[in-house]
Short mmCIF file of C-alpha atoms in Angstrom, two decimals:
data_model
loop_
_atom_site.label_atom_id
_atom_site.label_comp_id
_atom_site.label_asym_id
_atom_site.label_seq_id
_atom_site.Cartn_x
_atom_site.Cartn_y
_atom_site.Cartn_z
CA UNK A 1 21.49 3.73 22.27
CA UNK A 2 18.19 2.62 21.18
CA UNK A 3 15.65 4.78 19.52
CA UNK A 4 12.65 1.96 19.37
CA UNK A 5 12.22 -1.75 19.23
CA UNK A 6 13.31 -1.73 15.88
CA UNK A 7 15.74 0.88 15.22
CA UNK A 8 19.69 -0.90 15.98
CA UNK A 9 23.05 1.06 16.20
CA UNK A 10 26.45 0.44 16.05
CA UNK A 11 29.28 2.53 15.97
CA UNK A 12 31.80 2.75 12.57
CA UNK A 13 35.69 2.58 13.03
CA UNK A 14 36.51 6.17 12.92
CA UNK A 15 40.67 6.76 12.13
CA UNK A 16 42.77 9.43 12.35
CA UNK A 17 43.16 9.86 8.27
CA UNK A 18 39.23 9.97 7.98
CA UNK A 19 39.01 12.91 4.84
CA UNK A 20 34.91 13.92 6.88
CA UNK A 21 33.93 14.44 10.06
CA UNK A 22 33.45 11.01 11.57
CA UNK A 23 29.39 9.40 12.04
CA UNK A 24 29.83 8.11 15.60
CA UNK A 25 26.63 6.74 15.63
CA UNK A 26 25.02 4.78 12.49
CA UNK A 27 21.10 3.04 12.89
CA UNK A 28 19.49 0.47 10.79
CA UNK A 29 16.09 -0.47 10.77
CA UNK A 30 15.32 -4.82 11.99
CA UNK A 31 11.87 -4.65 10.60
CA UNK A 32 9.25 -7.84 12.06
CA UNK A 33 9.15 -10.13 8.90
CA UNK A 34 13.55 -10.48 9.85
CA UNK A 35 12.31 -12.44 13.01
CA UNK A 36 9.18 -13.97 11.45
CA UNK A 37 9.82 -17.00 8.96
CA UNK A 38 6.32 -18.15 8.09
CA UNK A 39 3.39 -16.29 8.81
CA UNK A 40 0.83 -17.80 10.93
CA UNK A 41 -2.95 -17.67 9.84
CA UNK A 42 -5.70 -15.99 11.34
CA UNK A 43 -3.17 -12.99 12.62
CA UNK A 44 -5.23 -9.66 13.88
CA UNK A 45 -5.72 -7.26 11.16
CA UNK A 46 -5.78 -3.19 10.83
CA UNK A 47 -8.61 -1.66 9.31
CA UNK A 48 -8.65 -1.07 5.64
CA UNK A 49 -7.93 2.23 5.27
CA UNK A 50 -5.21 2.23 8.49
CA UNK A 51 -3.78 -1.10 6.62
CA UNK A 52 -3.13 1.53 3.62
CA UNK A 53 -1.49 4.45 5.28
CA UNK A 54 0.31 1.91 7.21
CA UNK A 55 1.40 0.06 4.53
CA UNK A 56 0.91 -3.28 5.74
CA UNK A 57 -2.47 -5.14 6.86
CA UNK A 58 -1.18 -6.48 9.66
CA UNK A 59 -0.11 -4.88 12.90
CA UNK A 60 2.56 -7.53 13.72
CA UNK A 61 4.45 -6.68 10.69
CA UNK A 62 4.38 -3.16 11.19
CA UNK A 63 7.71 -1.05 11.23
CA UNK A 64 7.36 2.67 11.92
CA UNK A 65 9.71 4.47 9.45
CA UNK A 66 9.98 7.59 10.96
CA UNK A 67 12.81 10.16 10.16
CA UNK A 68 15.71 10.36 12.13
CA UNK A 69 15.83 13.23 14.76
CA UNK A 70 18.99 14.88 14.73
CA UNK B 1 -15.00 18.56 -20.67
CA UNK B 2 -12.92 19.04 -17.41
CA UNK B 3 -13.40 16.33 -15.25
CA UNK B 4 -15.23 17.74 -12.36
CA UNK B 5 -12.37 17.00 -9.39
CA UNK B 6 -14.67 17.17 -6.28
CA UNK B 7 -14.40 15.66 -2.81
CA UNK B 8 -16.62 12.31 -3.67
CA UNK B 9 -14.08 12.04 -6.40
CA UNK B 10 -11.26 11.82 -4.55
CA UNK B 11 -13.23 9.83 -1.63
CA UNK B 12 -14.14 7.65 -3.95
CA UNK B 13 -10.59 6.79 -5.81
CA UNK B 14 -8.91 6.80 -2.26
CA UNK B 15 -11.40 4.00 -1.47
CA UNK B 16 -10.57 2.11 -4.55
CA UNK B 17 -6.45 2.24 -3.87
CA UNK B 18 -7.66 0.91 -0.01
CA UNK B 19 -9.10 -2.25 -1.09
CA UNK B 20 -6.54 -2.59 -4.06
CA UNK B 21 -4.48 -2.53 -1.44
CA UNK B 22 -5.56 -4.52 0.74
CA UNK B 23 -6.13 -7.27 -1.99
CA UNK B 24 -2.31 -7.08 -2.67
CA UNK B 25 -1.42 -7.83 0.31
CA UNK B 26 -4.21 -10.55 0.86
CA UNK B 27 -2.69 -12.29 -2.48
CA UNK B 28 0.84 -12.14 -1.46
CA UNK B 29 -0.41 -14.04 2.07
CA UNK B 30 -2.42 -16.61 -0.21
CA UNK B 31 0.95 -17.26 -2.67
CA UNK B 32 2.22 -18.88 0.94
CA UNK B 33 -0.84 -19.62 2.20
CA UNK B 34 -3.16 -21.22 -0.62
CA UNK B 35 -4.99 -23.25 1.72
CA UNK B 36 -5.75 -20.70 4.06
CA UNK B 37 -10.07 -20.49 4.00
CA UNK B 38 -11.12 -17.09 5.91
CA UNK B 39 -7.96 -15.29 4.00
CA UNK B 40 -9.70 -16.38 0.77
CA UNK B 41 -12.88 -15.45 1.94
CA UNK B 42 -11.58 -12.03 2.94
CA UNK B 43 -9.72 -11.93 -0.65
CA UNK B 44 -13.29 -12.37 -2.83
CA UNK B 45 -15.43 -9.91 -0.49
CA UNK B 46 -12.33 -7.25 -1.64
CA UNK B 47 -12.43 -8.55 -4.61
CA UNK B 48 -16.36 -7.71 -5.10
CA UNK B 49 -15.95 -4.40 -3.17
CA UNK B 50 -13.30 -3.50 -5.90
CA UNK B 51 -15.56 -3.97 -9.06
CA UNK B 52 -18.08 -2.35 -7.75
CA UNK B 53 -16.06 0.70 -6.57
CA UNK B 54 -14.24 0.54 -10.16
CA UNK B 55 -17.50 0.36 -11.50
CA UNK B 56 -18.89 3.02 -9.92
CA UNK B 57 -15.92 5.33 -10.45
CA UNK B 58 -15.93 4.34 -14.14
CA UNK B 59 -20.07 4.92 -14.18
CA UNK B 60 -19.02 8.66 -13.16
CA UNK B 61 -15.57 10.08 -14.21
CA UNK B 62 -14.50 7.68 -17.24
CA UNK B 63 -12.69 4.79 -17.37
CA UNK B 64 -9.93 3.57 -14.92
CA UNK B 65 -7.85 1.71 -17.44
CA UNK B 66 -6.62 1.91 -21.14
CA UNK B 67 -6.65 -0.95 -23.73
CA UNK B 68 -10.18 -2.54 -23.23
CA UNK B 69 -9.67 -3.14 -19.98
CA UNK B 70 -12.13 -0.15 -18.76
CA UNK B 71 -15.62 0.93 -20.80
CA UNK B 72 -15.51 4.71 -22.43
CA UNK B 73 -18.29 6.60 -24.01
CA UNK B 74 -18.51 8.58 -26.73
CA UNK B 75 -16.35 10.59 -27.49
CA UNK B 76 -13.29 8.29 -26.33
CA UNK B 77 -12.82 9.62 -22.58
CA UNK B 78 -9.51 8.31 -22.49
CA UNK B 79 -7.95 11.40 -24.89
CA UNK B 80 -9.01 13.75 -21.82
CA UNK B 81 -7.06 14.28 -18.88
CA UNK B 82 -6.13 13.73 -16.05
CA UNK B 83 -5.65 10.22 -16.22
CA UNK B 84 -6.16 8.27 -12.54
CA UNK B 85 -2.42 8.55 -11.55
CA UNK B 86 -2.26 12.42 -12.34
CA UNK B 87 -4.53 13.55 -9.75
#
């Protein structure tokens, strides 16, 4: 199950002598700059004040950190 | 003296953290990428942009930082608050 592009799952052992109520589901987040090893020049750039509330200047290495649903 | 917190004051210091911003990023591409010309280009224009906003800002609400690294007039501005981070 795959929330977006950068949001992975897998699901924890879960055994019979567990003391909580079991996560079935776990996510972590694979931001861009895993995948990226040097950053080429000249990359397409947000706007200033988008670059800040985004928190990055460029779009490539953007990873949405949104909170989780349930 | 309360500092008078009005829009163009908060305008103003949200368009000083945007290009401090964006020159942090711009210097952590430039530790990789010292060779890179536009990047460096893009780095002084911020880099002018950013005095003249801290300038400005200083000019009309007091001075930014403590320690000489920011002008004050009389009497020392920097015993009032609220200091930049507070607001």
């Amino acid at each position: 199950m795959m929330l977006t592009n950068q949001i992975r799952c897998w699901q924890p052992f879960i055994g019979p002598f567990d003391p909580c109520k079991p996560m079935l589901v776990k996510t972590f987040v694979t931001p861009p700059n895993l995948f990226i090893p040097f950053q080429p020049p000249r990359l397409p750039q947000f706007p200033p004040y988008e670059a800040l509330q985004k928190g990055t200047l460029w779009p490539l290495f953007f990873s949405p950190y949104d909170c989780r649903q349930q | 003296m309360q500092k008078p917190l009005d829009d163009a004051y908060y305008r103003l210091l949200c368009e000083l953290q945007t290009a401090d911003f964006v020159l942090v990023e711009l210097s952590l591409f430039l530790d990789t990428h010292p060779q890179d010309m536009e990047a460096l280009r893009q780095f002084n224009q911020f880099e002018q942009k950013r005095q003249q906003l801290a300038a400005q800002y200083e000019l009309q609400y007091g001075p930014l930082l403590q320690f000489g690294h920011s002008f004050s007039r009389y009497p020392f501005q920097w015993v009032e608050t609220p200091w930049p981070w507070q607001v």
